PDB file of C-alpha atoms in Angstrom:
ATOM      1  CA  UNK P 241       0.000   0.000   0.000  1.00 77.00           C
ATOM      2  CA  UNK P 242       1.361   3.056  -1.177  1.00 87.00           C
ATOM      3  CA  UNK P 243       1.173   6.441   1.181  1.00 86.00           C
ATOM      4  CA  UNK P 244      -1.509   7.857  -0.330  1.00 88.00           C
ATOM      5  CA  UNK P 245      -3.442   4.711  -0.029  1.00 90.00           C
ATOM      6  CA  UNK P 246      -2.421   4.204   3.336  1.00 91.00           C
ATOM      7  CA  UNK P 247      -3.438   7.922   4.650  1.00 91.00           C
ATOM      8  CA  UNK P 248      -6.692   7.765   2.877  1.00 92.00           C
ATOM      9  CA  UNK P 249      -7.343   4.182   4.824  1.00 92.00           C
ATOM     10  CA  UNK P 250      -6.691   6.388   8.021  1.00 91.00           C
ATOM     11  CA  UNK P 251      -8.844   8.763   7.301  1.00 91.00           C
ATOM     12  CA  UNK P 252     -11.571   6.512   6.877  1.00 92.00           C
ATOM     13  CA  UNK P 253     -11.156   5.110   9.937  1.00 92.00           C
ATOM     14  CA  UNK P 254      -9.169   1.683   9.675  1.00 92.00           C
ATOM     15  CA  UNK P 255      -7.186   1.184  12.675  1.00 92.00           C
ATOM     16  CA  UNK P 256      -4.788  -0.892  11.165  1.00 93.00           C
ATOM     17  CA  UNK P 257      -3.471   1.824   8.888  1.00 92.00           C
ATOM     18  CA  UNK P 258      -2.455   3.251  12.085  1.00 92.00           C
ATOM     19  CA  UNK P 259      -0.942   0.837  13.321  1.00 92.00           C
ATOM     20  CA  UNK P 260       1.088   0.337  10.018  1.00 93.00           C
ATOM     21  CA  UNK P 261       2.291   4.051  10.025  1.00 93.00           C
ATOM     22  CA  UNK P 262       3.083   3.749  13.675  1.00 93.00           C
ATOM     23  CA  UNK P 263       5.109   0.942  13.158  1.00 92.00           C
ATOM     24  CA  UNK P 264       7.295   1.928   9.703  1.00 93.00           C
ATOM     25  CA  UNK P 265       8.077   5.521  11.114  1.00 93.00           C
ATOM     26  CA  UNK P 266       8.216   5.201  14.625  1.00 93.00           C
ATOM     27  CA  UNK P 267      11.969   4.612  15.066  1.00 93.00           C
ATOM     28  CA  UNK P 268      12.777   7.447  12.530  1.00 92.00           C
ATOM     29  CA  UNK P 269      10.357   9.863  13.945  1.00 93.00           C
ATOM     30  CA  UNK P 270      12.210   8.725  17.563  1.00 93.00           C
ATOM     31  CA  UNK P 271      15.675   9.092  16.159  1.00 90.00           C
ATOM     32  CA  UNK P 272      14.730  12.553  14.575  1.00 89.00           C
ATOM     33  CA  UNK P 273      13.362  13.910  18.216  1.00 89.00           C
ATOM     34  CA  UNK P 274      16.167  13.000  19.719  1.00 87.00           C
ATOM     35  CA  UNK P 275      18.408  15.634  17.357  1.00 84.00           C
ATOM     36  CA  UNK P 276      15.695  17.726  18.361  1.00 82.00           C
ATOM     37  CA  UNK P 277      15.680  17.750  21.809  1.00 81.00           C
ATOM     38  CA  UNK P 278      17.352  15.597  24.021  1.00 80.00           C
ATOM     39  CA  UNK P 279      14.763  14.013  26.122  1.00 83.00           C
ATOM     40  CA  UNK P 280      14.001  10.722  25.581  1.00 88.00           C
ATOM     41  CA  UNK P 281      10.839  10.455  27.227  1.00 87.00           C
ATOM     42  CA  UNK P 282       9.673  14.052  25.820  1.00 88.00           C
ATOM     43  CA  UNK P 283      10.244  12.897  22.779  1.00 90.00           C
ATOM     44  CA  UNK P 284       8.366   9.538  23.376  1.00 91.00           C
ATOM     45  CA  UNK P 285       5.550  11.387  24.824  1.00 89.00           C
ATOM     46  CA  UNK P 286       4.856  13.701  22.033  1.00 91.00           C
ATOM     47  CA  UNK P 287       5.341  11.029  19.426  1.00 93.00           C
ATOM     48  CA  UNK P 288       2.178   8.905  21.297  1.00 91.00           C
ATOM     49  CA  UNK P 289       0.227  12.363  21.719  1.00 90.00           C
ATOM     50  CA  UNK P 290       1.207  13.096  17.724  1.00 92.00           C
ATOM     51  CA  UNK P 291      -1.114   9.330  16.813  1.00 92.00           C
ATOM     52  CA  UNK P 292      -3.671   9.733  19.276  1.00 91.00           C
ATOM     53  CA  UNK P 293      -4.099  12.921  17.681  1.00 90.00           C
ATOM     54  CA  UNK P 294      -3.673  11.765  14.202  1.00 90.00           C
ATOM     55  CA  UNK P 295      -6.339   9.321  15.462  1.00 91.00           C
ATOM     56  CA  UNK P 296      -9.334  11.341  16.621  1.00 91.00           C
ATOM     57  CA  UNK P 297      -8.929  14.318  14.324  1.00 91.00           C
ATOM     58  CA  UNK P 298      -8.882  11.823  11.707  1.00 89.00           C
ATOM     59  CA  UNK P 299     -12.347  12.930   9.707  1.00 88.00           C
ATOM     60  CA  UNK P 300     -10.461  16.320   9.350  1.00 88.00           C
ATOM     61  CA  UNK P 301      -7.346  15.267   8.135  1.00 86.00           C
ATOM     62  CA  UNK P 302      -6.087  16.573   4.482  1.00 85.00           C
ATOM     63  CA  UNK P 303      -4.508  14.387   1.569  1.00 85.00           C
ATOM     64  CA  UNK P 304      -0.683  13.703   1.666  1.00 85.00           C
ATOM     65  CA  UNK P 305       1.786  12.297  -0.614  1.00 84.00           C
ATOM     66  CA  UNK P 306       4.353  11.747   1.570  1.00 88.00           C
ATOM     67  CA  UNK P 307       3.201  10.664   5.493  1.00 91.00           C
ATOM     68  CA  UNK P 308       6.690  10.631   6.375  1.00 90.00           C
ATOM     69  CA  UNK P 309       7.208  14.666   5.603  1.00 88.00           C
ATOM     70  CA  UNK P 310       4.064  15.033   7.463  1.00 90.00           C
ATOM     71  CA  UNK P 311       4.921  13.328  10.274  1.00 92.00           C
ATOM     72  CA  UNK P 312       8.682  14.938  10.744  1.00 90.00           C
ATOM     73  CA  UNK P 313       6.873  18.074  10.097  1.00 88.00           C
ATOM     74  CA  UNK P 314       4.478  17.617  12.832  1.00 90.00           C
ATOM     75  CA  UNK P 315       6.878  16.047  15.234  1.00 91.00           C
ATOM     76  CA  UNK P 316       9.003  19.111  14.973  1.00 87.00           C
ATOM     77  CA  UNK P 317       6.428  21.492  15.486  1.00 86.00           C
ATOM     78  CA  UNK P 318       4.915  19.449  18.754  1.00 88.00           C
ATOM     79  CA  UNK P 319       8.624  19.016  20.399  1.00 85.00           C
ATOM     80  CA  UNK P 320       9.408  22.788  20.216  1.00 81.00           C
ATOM     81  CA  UNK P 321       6.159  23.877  21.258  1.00 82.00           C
ATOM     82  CA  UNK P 322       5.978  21.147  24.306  1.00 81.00           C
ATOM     83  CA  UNK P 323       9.161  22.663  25.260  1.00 72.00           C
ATOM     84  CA  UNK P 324       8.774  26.072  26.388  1.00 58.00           C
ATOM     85  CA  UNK P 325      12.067  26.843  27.702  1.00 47.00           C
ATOM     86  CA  UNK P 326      13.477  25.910  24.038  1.00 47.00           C
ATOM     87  CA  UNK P 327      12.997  29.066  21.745  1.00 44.00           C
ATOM     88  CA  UNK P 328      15.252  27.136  18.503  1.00 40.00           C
ATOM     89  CA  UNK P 329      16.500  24.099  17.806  1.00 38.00           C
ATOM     90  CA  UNK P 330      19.602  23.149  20.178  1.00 41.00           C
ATOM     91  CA  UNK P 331      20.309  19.511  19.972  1.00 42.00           C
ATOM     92  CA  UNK P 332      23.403  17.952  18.836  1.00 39.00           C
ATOM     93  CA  UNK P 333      23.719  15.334  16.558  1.00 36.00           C
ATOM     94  CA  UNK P 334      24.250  12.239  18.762  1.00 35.00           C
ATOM     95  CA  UNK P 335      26.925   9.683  17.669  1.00 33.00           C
ATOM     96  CA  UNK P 336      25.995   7.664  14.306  1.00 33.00           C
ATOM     97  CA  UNK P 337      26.640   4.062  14.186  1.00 30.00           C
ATOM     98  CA  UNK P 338      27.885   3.451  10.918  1.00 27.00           C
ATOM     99  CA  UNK P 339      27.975  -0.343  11.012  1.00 32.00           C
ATOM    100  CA  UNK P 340      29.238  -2.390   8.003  1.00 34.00           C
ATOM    101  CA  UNK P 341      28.999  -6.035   8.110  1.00 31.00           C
ATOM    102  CA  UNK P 342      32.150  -7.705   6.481  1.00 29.00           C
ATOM    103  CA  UNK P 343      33.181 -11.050   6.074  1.00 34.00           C
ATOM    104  CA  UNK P 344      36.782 -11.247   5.676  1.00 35.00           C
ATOM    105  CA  UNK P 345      38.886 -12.584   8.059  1.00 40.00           C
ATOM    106  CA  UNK P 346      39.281 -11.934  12.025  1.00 48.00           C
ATOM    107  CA  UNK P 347      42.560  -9.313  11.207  1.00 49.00           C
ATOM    108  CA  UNK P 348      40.607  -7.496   8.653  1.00 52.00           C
ATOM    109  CA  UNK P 349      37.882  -7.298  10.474  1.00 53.00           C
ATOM    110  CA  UNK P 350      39.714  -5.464  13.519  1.00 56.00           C
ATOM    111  CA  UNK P 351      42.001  -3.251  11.449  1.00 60.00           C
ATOM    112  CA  UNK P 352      38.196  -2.282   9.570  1.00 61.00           C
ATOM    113  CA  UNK P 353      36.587  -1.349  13.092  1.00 63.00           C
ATOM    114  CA  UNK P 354      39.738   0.732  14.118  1.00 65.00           C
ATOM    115  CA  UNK P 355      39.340   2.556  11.192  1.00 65.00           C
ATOM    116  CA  UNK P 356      35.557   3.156  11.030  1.00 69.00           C
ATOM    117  CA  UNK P 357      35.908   4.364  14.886  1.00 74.00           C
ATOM    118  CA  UNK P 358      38.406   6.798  13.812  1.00 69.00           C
ATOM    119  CA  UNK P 359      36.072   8.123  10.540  1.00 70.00           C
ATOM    120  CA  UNK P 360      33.388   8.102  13.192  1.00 73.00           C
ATOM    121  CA  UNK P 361      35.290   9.985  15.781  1.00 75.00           C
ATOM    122  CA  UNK P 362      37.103  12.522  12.894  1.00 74.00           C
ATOM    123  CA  UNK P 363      32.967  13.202  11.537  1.00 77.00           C
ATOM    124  CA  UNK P 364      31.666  13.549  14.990  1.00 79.00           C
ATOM    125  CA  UNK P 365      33.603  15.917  16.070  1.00 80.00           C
ATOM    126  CA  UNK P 366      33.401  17.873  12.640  1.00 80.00           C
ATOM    127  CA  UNK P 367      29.664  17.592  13.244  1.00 83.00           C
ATOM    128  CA  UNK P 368      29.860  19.566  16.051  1.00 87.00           C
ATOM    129  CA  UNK P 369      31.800  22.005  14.828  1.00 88.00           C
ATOM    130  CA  UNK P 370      28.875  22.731  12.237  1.00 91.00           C
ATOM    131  CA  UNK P 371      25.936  24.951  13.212  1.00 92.00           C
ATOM    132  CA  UNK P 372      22.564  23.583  14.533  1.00 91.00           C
ATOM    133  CA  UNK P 373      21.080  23.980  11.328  1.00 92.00           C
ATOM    134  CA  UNK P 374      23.692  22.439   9.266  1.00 92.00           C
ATOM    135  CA  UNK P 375      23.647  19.753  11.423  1.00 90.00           C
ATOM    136  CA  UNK P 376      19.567  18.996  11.256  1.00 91.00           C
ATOM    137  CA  UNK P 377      20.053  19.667   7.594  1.00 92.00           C
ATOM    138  CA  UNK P 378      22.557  16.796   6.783  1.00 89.00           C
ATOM    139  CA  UNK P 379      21.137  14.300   8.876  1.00 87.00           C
ATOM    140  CA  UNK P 380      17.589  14.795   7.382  1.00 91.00           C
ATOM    141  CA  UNK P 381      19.433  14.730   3.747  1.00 89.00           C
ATOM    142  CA  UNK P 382      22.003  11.888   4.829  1.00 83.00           C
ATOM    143  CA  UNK P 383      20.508   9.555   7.818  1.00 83.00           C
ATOM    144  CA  UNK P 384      16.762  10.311   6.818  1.00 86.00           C
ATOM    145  CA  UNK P 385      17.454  10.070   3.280  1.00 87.00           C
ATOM    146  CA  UNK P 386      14.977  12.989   2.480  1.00 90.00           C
ATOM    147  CA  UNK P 387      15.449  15.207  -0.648  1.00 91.00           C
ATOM    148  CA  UNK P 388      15.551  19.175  -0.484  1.00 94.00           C
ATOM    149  CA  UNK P 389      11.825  19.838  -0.757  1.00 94.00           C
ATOM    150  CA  UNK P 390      11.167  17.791   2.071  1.00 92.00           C
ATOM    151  CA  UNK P 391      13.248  19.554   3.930  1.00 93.00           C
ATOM    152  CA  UNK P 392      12.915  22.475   3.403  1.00 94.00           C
ATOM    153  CA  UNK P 393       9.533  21.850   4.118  1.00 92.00           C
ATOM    154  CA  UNK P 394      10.218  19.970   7.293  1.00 91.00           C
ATOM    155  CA  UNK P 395      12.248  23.037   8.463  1.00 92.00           C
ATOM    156  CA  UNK P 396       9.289  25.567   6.859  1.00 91.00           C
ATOM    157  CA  UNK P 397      12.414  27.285   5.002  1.00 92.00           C
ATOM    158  CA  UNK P 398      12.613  27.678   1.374  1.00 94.00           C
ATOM    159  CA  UNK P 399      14.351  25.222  -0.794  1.00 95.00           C
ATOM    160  CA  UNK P 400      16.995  27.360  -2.220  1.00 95.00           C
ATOM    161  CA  UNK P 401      18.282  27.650   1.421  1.00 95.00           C
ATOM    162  CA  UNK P 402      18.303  24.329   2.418  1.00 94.00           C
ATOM    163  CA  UNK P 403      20.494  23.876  -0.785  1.00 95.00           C
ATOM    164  CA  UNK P 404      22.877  26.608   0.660  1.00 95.00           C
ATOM    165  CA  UNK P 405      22.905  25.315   4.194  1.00 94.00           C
ATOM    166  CA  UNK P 406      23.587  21.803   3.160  1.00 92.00           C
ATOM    167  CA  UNK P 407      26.655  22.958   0.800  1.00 91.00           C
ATOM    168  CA  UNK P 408      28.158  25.105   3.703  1.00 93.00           C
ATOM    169  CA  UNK P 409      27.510  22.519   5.752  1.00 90.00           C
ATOM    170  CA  UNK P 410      29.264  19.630   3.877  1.00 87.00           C
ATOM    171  CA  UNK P 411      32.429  22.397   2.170  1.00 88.00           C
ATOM    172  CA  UNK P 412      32.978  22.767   5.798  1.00 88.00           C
ATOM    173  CA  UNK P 413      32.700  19.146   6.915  1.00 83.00           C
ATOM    174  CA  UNK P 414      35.271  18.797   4.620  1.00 81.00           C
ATOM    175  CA  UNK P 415      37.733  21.345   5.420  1.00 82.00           C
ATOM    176  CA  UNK P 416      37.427  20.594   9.047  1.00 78.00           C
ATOM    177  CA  UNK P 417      37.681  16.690   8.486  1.00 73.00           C
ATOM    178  CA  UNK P 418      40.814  17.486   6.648  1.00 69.00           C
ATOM    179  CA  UNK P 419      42.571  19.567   9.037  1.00 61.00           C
ATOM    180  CA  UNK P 420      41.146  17.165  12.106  1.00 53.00           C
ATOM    181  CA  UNK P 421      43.158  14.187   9.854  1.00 51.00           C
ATOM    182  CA  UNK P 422      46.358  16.544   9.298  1.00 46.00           C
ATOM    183  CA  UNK P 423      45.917  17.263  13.227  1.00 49.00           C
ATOM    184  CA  UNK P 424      45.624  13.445  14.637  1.00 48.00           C
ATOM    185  CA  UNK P 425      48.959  12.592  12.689  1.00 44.00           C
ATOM    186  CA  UNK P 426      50.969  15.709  13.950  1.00 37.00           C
TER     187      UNK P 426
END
């Protein structure tokens, strides 16, 4: 079932629709609050308020293409308004776990997970070296897999800035992953 299909079964009322969007975005929609803010259990809380709500204000509910750039929209929206004391967006990018399942032998394996742990250390700390923006921007292009419309309307900015944050964002990932990998072997 396609979104489209699936939304419009919500919006007639079939509770297993619900269930099915619960299940295929909950993890993502978690994963995404967490950049957000970091509360766990804020975040949980307004994701089960978000499909209760989804739920009874079903009859009123428009047409979407896309339920996941509805959802991260909403998500968004509900997390900085729950959270008074937050007037912008101030989480960090939490570590990525960039696992990559080899089969080679026991050696290659461990000089592999050295390595990785050293790209992930180098990009983490690059990461946070970017601004918030940047940082929401390239994890909803690169972890969420979303294209520029999306977000640019998941961030309710216009597309041509998205383009120019995520550019900034990745010339200066690069510059600063370069002189972090001149740095480590000084």
């Amino acid at each position: 079932m396609n979104d489209m299909q699936l939304w419009e079964a919500l919006r007639r009322g079939e509770k297993s629709a619900l269930e099915a969007i619960y299940r295929r975005e909950v993890a993502d929609l978690f994963r995404y609050g967490r950049r957000i803010i970091n509360d766990e259990a804020l975040v949980e809380d307004v994701i089960q308020d978000m499909f209760i709500g989804l739920w009874r204000r079903r009859d009123g509910l428009g047409a979407t293409d896309s339920i996941r750039r509805y959802l991260f929209v909403a998500l968004r929206r509900d997390l900085i308004r729950r959270n008074t004391r937050l007037r912008r967006i101030t989480g960090e990018l939490d570590e990525t776990k960039l696992e990559e399942e080899t089969v080679t032998s026991i050696d290659a394996e461990i000089i592999e997970a050295e390595s990785r742990e050293l790209r992930i250390a180098r990009l983490k700390e690059a990461m946070q070296q970017l601004s918030k923006r940047q940082q929401e921007v390239l994890y909803l292009k690169y972890f969420q897999q979303m294209d520029y419309h999306t977000i640019a309307e998941v961030l309710e900015i216009n597309y041509q800035s998205v383009r120019n944050v995520a550019s900034a964002g990745l010339k200066a990932l690069r510059k600063l992953i370069g002189l972090l990998f001149l740095l480590w072997w000084l």
